[in-house]
Amino acid sequence: MPTMSLGKALNNGLRRAMEDDAKVVLMGEDIGKLGGVFRVTEGLQRDFGDRRVIDTPLAESGVIGTAVGLAMRGYRPVCEIQFDGFVYPAFDQIVSQVAKMRYRNEGRVAMPLTIRIPFGGGVGAVEHHSESPEAYFAHTAGLRVVTPSNAADGFHMIQQAITSDDPVVFFEPKRRYWEKGEVDEEAPCTDDPLRRAAVLTEGNDVTIAAYGPMVATALDAARIGAAEGTSIEVIDLRSLSPIDFETMEASVRKTGRLVVAHEASVFCGLGAEIAARISERCFFHLEAPVRRVGGFATPYPASRAERHFLPDADRILHEVDRCLRP
Amino acid sequence: MPTMSLGKALNNGLRRAMEDDAKVVLMGEDIGKLGGVFRVTEGLQRDFGDRRVIDTPLAESGVIGTAVGLAMRGYRPVCEIQFDGFVYPAFDQIVSQVAKMRYRNEGRVAMPLTIRIPFGGGVGAVEHHSESPEAYFAHTAGLRVVTPSNAADGFHMIQQAITSDDPVVFFEPKRRYWEKGEVDEEAPCTDDPLRRAAVLTEGNDVTIAAYGPMVATALDAARIGAAEGTSIEVIDLRSLSPIDFETMEASVRKTGRLVVAHEASVFCGLGAEIAARISERCFFHLEAPVRRVGGFATPYPASRAERHFLPDADRILHEVDRCLRP
Amino acid sequence: MTTAQVQVPEPRIPEWTGFDGLVQLISVDGQRTVGCPYWELVADVDAEGLRGLYRDMAIVRRLDAEAMALQRQGELALWAPLLGQEAAQVGSARALRPDDFVFPSYREHGVAYCRGVDPVAMLRLWRGAGLSGWDPAVHGIATPAIVVGSQALHATGYALGVVADGADSAVLTYFGDGATSEGDIAEAFGFAASYVVPVVFFCQNNQWAISEPVRVQSHASIAQRGQGYGIPGIQVDGNDVLAVLAATRLALARASAGQGPTLIEAVTYRMGPHTTSDDPTRYRSPAEDEEWRVKDPLARLSSLLHAEGLADDGFNEEVGVAADEAAAALRQGVLAMPDPEPARLFENVYAEPHSLLQDERDAYAAYLAEFDEEA
Amino acid sequence: MTTAQVQVPEPRIPEWTGFDGLVQLISVDGQRTVGCPYWELVADVDAEGLRGLYRDMAIVRRLDAEAMALQRQGELALWAPLLGQEAAQVGSARALRPDDFVFPSYREHGVAYCRGVDPVAMLRLWRGAGLSGWDPAVHGIATPAIVVGSQALHATGYALGVVADGADSAVLTYFGDGATSEGDIAEAFGFAASYVVPVVFFCQNNQWAISEPVRVQSHASIAQRGQGYGIPGIQVDGNDVLAVLAATRLALARASAGQGPTLIEAVTYRMGPHTTSDDPTRYRSPAEDEEWRVKDPLARLSSLLHAEGLADDGFNEEVGVAADEAAAALRQGVLAMPDPEPARLFENVYAEPHSLLQDERDAYAAYLAEFDEEA
Ligand SMILES: Cc1ncc(C[n+]2csc(CCOP(=O)(O)OP(=O)(O)O)c2C)c(N)n1
Ligand SMILES: Cc1ncc(C[n+]2csc(CCOP(=O)(O)OP(=O)(O)O)c2C)c(N)n1
Ligand SMILES: [Mg+2]
Ligand SMILES: [Mg+2]
């Protein structure tokens, strides 16, 4: 089975989606000749032409708003937002148009849009290039929100997102673009990564729920924990809206403990929804309160301080300990 | 003590703030001669002139972005967003500029901005006029988010928001604009409504946490509950970011049960943060899981169906019962 | 030196040089203007054509009045009247071909009427019985856009799709004078000019954005707003249905001929309130209303028809009857309109199954059932 | 009839009619152009003045090169070079009065230099040691705006405050050719024109927005972008420091004289990569680089200075030494720059106490302490 980086897997997934459906068009800033600042669209304009891989003027609301019109004309636009911090100018078109168009038109209009957003920190970037805005979109009815944590999921999930008739906000963990994994491009995708969470390591003491860039960190924590004699079950959510609570509930009923980790600020972050729902669904099974580890109630700091903002394996294990000894 | 509507109390509060500080300027669409679509700025342009009460071009990003510049010049802009659903075009300026300007400049630049937003449903409006976007802003570090539920709080909180050196997103429960209450405009404001929650009714069986438009609904539920022999403690959060968890924790330690009610969609709404934190802080005191009642994971529906979307006293009491008989 | 004293030529603001200012084919007193080349664009509009345009405007005005009445009687939650803008809407809509597509704002009831939308369906939104009322694909017109300016980008994207399809249809999008301040309108101009797509930006400058006069939005003519983007503009008398028809035909022809976007400013007037919630007496004078009353688009065409003997009292009679029938049908349909079922709330949020939504739907159904038992 | 066949005058796109096209005072080969009235605006610029402008540009270029080197050596996280844009930045910044205020984008290092900002402070952001590096109030220049276009609205609002204060200072804001597509820039034009505020919109058209040539943003000249808003435009040779100085003086003079906003397009070229993360070879040709290399802003002024005997080898020598000293000081300062303390993370988020933030700060401090003990 070929090994490739997450970035390359997404590139191959996009290529496959464009081959499978001539209505798939890519739009965004610098996605053509440059192949995007992360090269995720590399070579696609060369091979599919500038009618299907479109460099747009520098205006995010314009990118999403025109994609809405293209979708109404029967196309499947895949929009790239260059960095997490630059999706906000398009927030109105996403929240009031993309998310509500089908509902407004009682199903007569479809919005099969995919909005790709490289997100998260850890790459030593300047301001606005390390944000984790997923909660804004998860709280917005009408959107689906997903994020792959590895190459194989990236390859399959981007294709599932594009073929979905619902709008999908597709977060790509930018600091993991270069991490390699095995991808079987020929085998059909059996499990349903766009909708179901994945149990990556089985464990009995504590469950760690993570997604996107934090999954690798959670796995590190599990390894260290194992060495220290703590058996940790790591769950990769993959879908952030809706969330596969069945998988998580089953795990927590077994372990009795849950730590949720994400980069976004903890306050009103996705961890809040997970903690709230699991505290309710597992009320009589929880041995300790659900613990959340994530960003602080501060804007994303200067890159030379980001290691303090970003949860690492130690901070996750610190919460694991608090679950074990409440 | 004079009795007045919430809308009038806000109008008087704005007037007082403008009298107290010549640097306070009001900006927004139709706030001048018309006095705003809800008349909250009525008479202010007439009395303070069109240099201090400014009708802006129809562009929300422009309203907030120019207010940022005015603040940098030493002014205290109070911006009106005409309806909740029209704040999204300004989302970028609010999230990336208003919220981050002080942090970016390490305290050298202040952003004493107040952003007034009539919010919530129940007024039989067309699409985009009944939204509850508070969670988006509560999740955004650098902003304070508050909402008054009655005339007295409205009068004091709007003045506190304007004098605060932090940016405050000030949500006004539009369907309560016409509800009257006693307002002592001369007595100094003793409790700290901009920062502290208020316990509106004492009770022993269940705590209901609500804010803005849902407070009156929660009080109805408490009345009905009392008649049915259930003793309910109603807490008005007032500040949504940060949240006064001390007051809530004290209440839940007493009642052992909590129901959170808001109009916004439950998923990733403010109730999630409250449920998560109270489940953690009151882990050994909760008799039943925290219950949340709120909007569904749908866009706001057509007005002739909104009664199904909006929690009423019955739906709140239904959750109260589930707390009492888990 | 202090530069303020220097005498050098000011950078000049070029004068607007669309077709010699305002395009007008019928004068305010109902005379045909002479020498305007736009006449060629409506050379095919004969007596029956003129009567048809009048009939459309009269019926649209009557339907608008009925909707106002229905709202006052509590049958509608809100209404945004088009009174005074009939010529701008009918004239532009009648320039469309069946395969063209329209992206309206919330006030284009007259355009929807010309696209064959059932007026009852239009009122579904305003009654609060639904969020829209018709199938865009069937009528070639999207449902109303309430977020000011948002639809111009949709139109531009749709037009991009038209080009990609190799089709020669055109896209027409409507917005108001206030909307021209929104970033989305400017971004639509930018994308449309960059991609040279077949879109026509039709701005009904009805002089007001709720309580704000157009000068709050711009000191320059709105027809000139597109110049900086390389988009030519036409300023047309928006109360002259023939001139609007001609200008829109020209713009649509340019669009489908691959010549790119055009901006049309139809100079008109919102004779009524912004919506039924508005109170114009707070911000504008009776004098201004009067000044525009004499420019009434229907009166103007009517006097031409009668002066030229193209219409008689019988015609007015016939049109009046047709309009009343349409109004009666509208009222009947609105009163018969059912409220949405609770279950409908959970439909059409997503195209595919959604675990959370299903749970909420089931829980609410159970709650209602429980509740009915109790009661 | 099919309207496409009709022969009527096309609505004309007016030709750009700012001061006869491109304002240029020094030709590419270093000759003074004759007859351009803008000369009057720089009549005060004598030999010393010209040498000063050259010195500024040379030092700014040297500092830029040092920053590039520091980034390549891993001392900076990123750098956005201004190479090629020295004349546009120095020429415009030297037109400012002390009480004027500047809202830059992220590339205006040369402007910040002219405003007296310590280059070491500028690099704090690019090293990742902080989110900015200076006090806007002290230097009359805001810290860099990274969200493209956002700063134009801040400048417009600030200028509104200047008017409210009854002051006569002006506001100058910088953005690129790509930024002209953002809605915020259009909204800034709209607000500035509506309120007639003293703001100058200075667009450095360096031909590229990362990998996108300017024609993706606009087929029309950028100087003309403001016309539809009633904002006059000046197109100036951005590699001619004297022409830029003159044009900016004119625009600033109009602003403080209460004549409202002006848009300046400085036609220049980004000779380097977009940032140190960029690879221009993927999207543009060596031929294009070469075509612009001969228009180098420093070489141009240098040849004028030498041709007119206003500078000799001693001058070049002296400037080189000053530039090297500035570069050495920059390197020294950057290497000495400390990383932020963890506690700093929690400071300056809010002006007033914030319960949640305090809890998080204390919890993290306790965690670090605990952690140190373990270790
Ligand atoms: C983005 C946005 N902001 C504000 C509003 C509230 N609003 C509805 S209509 C309107 C005025 C629109 O004026 P104009 O564009 O001239 O259109 P008209 O109503 O005159 O037809 C405003 C401010 C809105 N619907 N959308
Ligand atoms: C709103 C926003 N979108 C995207 C970006 C990413 N980005 C940074 S610079 C840039 C190109 C800007 O080009 P231009 O305006 O011409 O300025 P230049 O870099 O050429 O000086 C882009 C797309 C951003 N910073 N902000
Ligand atoms: Mg209008
Ligand atoms: Mg550029």
Coordinates of C-alpha atoms and ligand atoms in Angstrom, one line a residue, chain B residues 29-30 58 60 82 86 89, chain C residues 106-107 146-148 176-179 182 206 208-210 270 274, ligand 1:
Chain B
E29 CA -28.2 52.2 10.0
D30 CA -31.3 54.3 10.5
L58 CA -25.6 50.2 4.6
E60 CA -22.0 46.3 8.7
Q82 CA -30.1 46.5 13.0
F86 CA -27.0 41.1 10.0
P89 CA -21.0 40.7 7.4
Chain C
Y106 CA -37.1 41.0 -1.3
R107 CA -39.1 43.7 -3.1
I146 CA -33.2 39.3 2.6
V147 CA -29.6 39.8 3.5
V148 CA -28.9 43.0 1.5
G176 CA -31.4 48.7 -4.1
D177 CA -29.5 51.9 -3.7
G178 CA -28.6 51.1 -0.1
A179 CA -27.2 47.8 -1.1
E182 CA -22.3 46.5 1.0
N206 CA -35.8 54.3 -5.1
W208 CA -34.3 55.6 0.1
A209 CA -32.8 52.8 2.2
I210 CA -35.4 52.7 4.9
R270 CA -40.5 54.1 -3.2
H274 CA -40.1 50.6 3.4
Ligands
LIG1 C1 -26.9 42.9 5.5 C2 -28.2 43.6 5.9 N1 -28.2 44.6 6.7 C3 -29.3 45.3 7.0 C4 -30.5 44.8 6.6 C5 -31.8 45.5 7.1 N2 -32.4 46.2 5.9 C6 -33.4 45.6 5.2 S1 -33.8 46.5 3.8 C7 -32.7 47.7 4.3 C8 -32.6 48.9 3.4 C9 -32.3 48.5 2.0 O1 -32.3 49.6 1.1 P1 -32.1 49.5 -0.4 O2 -30.9 48.6 -0.7 O3 -32.1 50.9 -1.0 O4 -33.4 48.6 -0.9 P2 -34.9 49.1 -0.8 O5 -35.4 48.5 0.5 O6 -35.0 50.6 -0.9 O7 -35.6 48.4 -2.0 C10 -32.0 47.4 5.4 C11 -31.0 48.3 6.1 C12 -30.5 43.6 5.8 N3 -31.7 43.1 5.4 N4 -29.4 43.1 5.4

